[in-house]
Amino acid sequence: MLSIPESISIPESISIPLGQPVFVQALRYTALFDQKPFAEALLIYTDNGAYKIMSPGEDHYGSYVSYTDVAANPQHVIFLSWPSEDWDRNVASHTLTFNPDSAAFTQVLVLPGNPVPRSQYGYALPTPDPQSVDMAASWGQVRDTYADIFGQLEILTAAR
């Protein structure tokens, strides 16, 4: 017979190691979800499947699984955000497909309890030396650090 304990202690939080950055992409969206109207973002992939994304209005973490080697320029990645204020203390699922030849990407966003996925797309470029990214920097700091790459993305989107 199975014995069920009278009380189970459930922690209010858990600690998750972030790993070391292995790939960083600057993103420029040309089509956006109306509740997240931030054209630029920085996406940081770590070596243990954790990620961080930053934009003028987002700064959260999550987990990812890539169909290809992330350090060799990812092509199809599934992201699941961890509960954060960015998503009203809930999660969100994002599937991004990158075209390495054109730098274009498509993104499908799924929110809990919402049966209609949201589509977004734009362009992405890798940053040099991903190990040097400052994981504790503010959006303004990373925007300044990668200003040249965001400028390249602006030119790329205007040309298309």
XYZ file of C-alpha atoms in Angstrom:
160
model
C 0.000 0.000 0.000
C 1.277 3.441 -0.916
C 1.834 5.820 1.947
C 1.223 9.527 1.295
C 2.970 11.946 3.641
C 0.694 14.263 5.599
C 2.538 17.334 4.434
C 4.757 17.930 1.471
C 7.130 20.859 1.531
C 7.111 22.678 -1.785
C 9.815 25.319 -2.196
C 8.722 28.806 -3.236
C 11.672 29.097 -5.563
C 14.457 27.024 -7.038
C 17.959 27.942 -8.116
C 18.911 27.264 -11.737
C 22.458 27.753 -13.019
C 22.570 29.844 -16.184
C 25.681 28.389 -17.765
C 28.182 30.299 -19.864
C 27.197 32.272 -22.980
C 27.975 30.371 -26.193
C 26.039 32.397 -28.787
C 24.469 35.858 -28.839
C 22.122 37.280 -31.455
C 20.906 40.803 -32.050
C 17.316 40.718 -33.317
C 15.323 43.311 -35.228
C 11.647 42.551 -35.604
C 9.718 43.828 -38.615
C 6.403 42.295 -37.465
C 5.558 42.281 -33.760
C 3.037 40.947 -31.249
C 1.066 44.027 -30.165
C 1.696 43.445 -26.436
C 5.477 43.323 -26.991
C 6.188 46.201 -29.384
C 9.968 46.166 -29.011
C 11.699 46.141 -32.398
C 15.158 45.320 -31.033
C 16.293 42.557 -28.696
C 19.424 40.726 -27.629
C 19.200 36.937 -27.229
C 21.880 35.177 -25.179
C 22.216 31.374 -25.363
C 24.158 29.535 -22.650
C 25.920 26.180 -22.792
C 23.371 24.417 -20.561
C 20.145 25.252 -22.411
C 19.281 28.454 -20.519
C 18.760 31.746 -22.321
C 18.290 35.403 -21.535
C 16.481 37.922 -23.730
C 16.662 41.679 -23.333
C 14.848 44.506 -25.093
C 13.564 47.964 -24.153
C 10.677 46.268 -22.303
C 11.808 42.715 -21.585
C 14.473 41.104 -19.464
C 13.777 37.462 -18.710
C 15.225 33.962 -18.737
C 14.106 30.580 -19.939
C 15.185 27.289 -21.473
C 15.800 26.393 -25.087
C 16.269 23.323 -27.246
C 17.960 23.723 -30.609
C 17.667 21.350 -33.547
C 21.202 22.354 -34.579
C 24.398 23.255 -32.760
C 23.767 26.669 -31.198
C 27.408 27.746 -31.267
C 27.443 27.123 -35.041
C 24.524 29.516 -35.695
C 21.157 28.036 -34.688
C 18.512 27.369 -37.330
C 15.446 26.090 -35.431
C 15.068 26.699 -31.689
C 12.228 26.193 -29.228
C 12.203 28.542 -26.222
C 10.132 28.305 -23.047
C 10.335 31.362 -20.833
C 10.446 30.912 -17.090
C 7.724 32.700 -15.098
C 8.537 36.409 -15.113
C 6.936 39.811 -14.832
C 7.390 40.079 -18.617
C 4.662 37.435 -19.015
C 2.501 38.292 -15.969
C 4.326 35.695 -13.791
C 3.514 33.016 -16.361
C 5.370 31.376 -19.245
C 5.411 31.740 -23.009
C 6.618 29.442 -25.766
C 8.524 30.788 -28.752
C 9.690 28.781 -31.753
C 12.189 30.607 -33.940
C 13.415 29.473 -37.342
C 16.465 31.271 -38.715
C 17.556 31.422 -42.341
C 21.350 31.743 -42.236
C 21.537 32.841 -45.898
C 19.242 35.867 -45.571
C 19.525 36.548 -41.799
C 15.704 36.410 -41.689
C 13.802 34.643 -38.928
C 10.223 33.718 -38.170
C 8.822 33.320 -34.682
C 5.660 31.646 -33.448
C 4.537 32.739 -29.982
C 2.144 30.606 -27.915
C 0.682 31.942 -24.677
C -0.932 29.708 -22.024
C -4.654 29.301 -22.507
C -4.616 31.117 -25.849
C -5.274 28.734 -28.750
C -4.195 31.251 -31.404
C -0.426 31.448 -31.956
C 1.080 34.854 -32.759
C 3.509 35.217 -35.633
C 6.430 37.596 -35.637
C 9.445 37.912 -37.888
C 12.500 39.952 -38.623
C 16.261 39.663 -38.965
C 19.009 38.375 -36.687
C 22.785 38.705 -36.693
C 25.303 37.040 -34.380
C 27.500 39.169 -32.170
C 31.259 38.631 -32.004
C 32.841 37.033 -28.952
C 29.686 35.768 -27.189
C 31.668 34.824 -24.076
C 32.280 38.522 -23.405
C 28.592 39.481 -23.138
C 27.715 41.089 -19.809
C 24.748 39.068 -18.483
C 24.123 41.708 -15.785
C 24.080 44.710 -18.147
C 20.973 46.821 -18.682
C 19.256 47.072 -22.052
C 20.809 50.497 -22.598
C 24.284 49.127 -21.956
C 23.941 46.164 -24.343
C 22.319 48.405 -26.975
C 25.377 50.667 -26.801
C 27.799 47.726 -26.813
C 26.226 46.212 -29.942
C 25.245 49.475 -31.665
C 27.140 48.514 -34.841
C 25.264 45.215 -35.170
C 21.890 46.854 -34.492
C 22.846 49.431 -37.139
C 23.547 46.606 -39.617
C 20.111 45.170 -38.830
C 18.478 48.565 -39.497
C 20.174 48.716 -42.886
C 19.199 45.111 -43.635
C 15.521 45.690 -42.803
C 15.385 48.938 -44.790
C 16.887 47.189 -47.834
C 14.294 44.433 -47.769
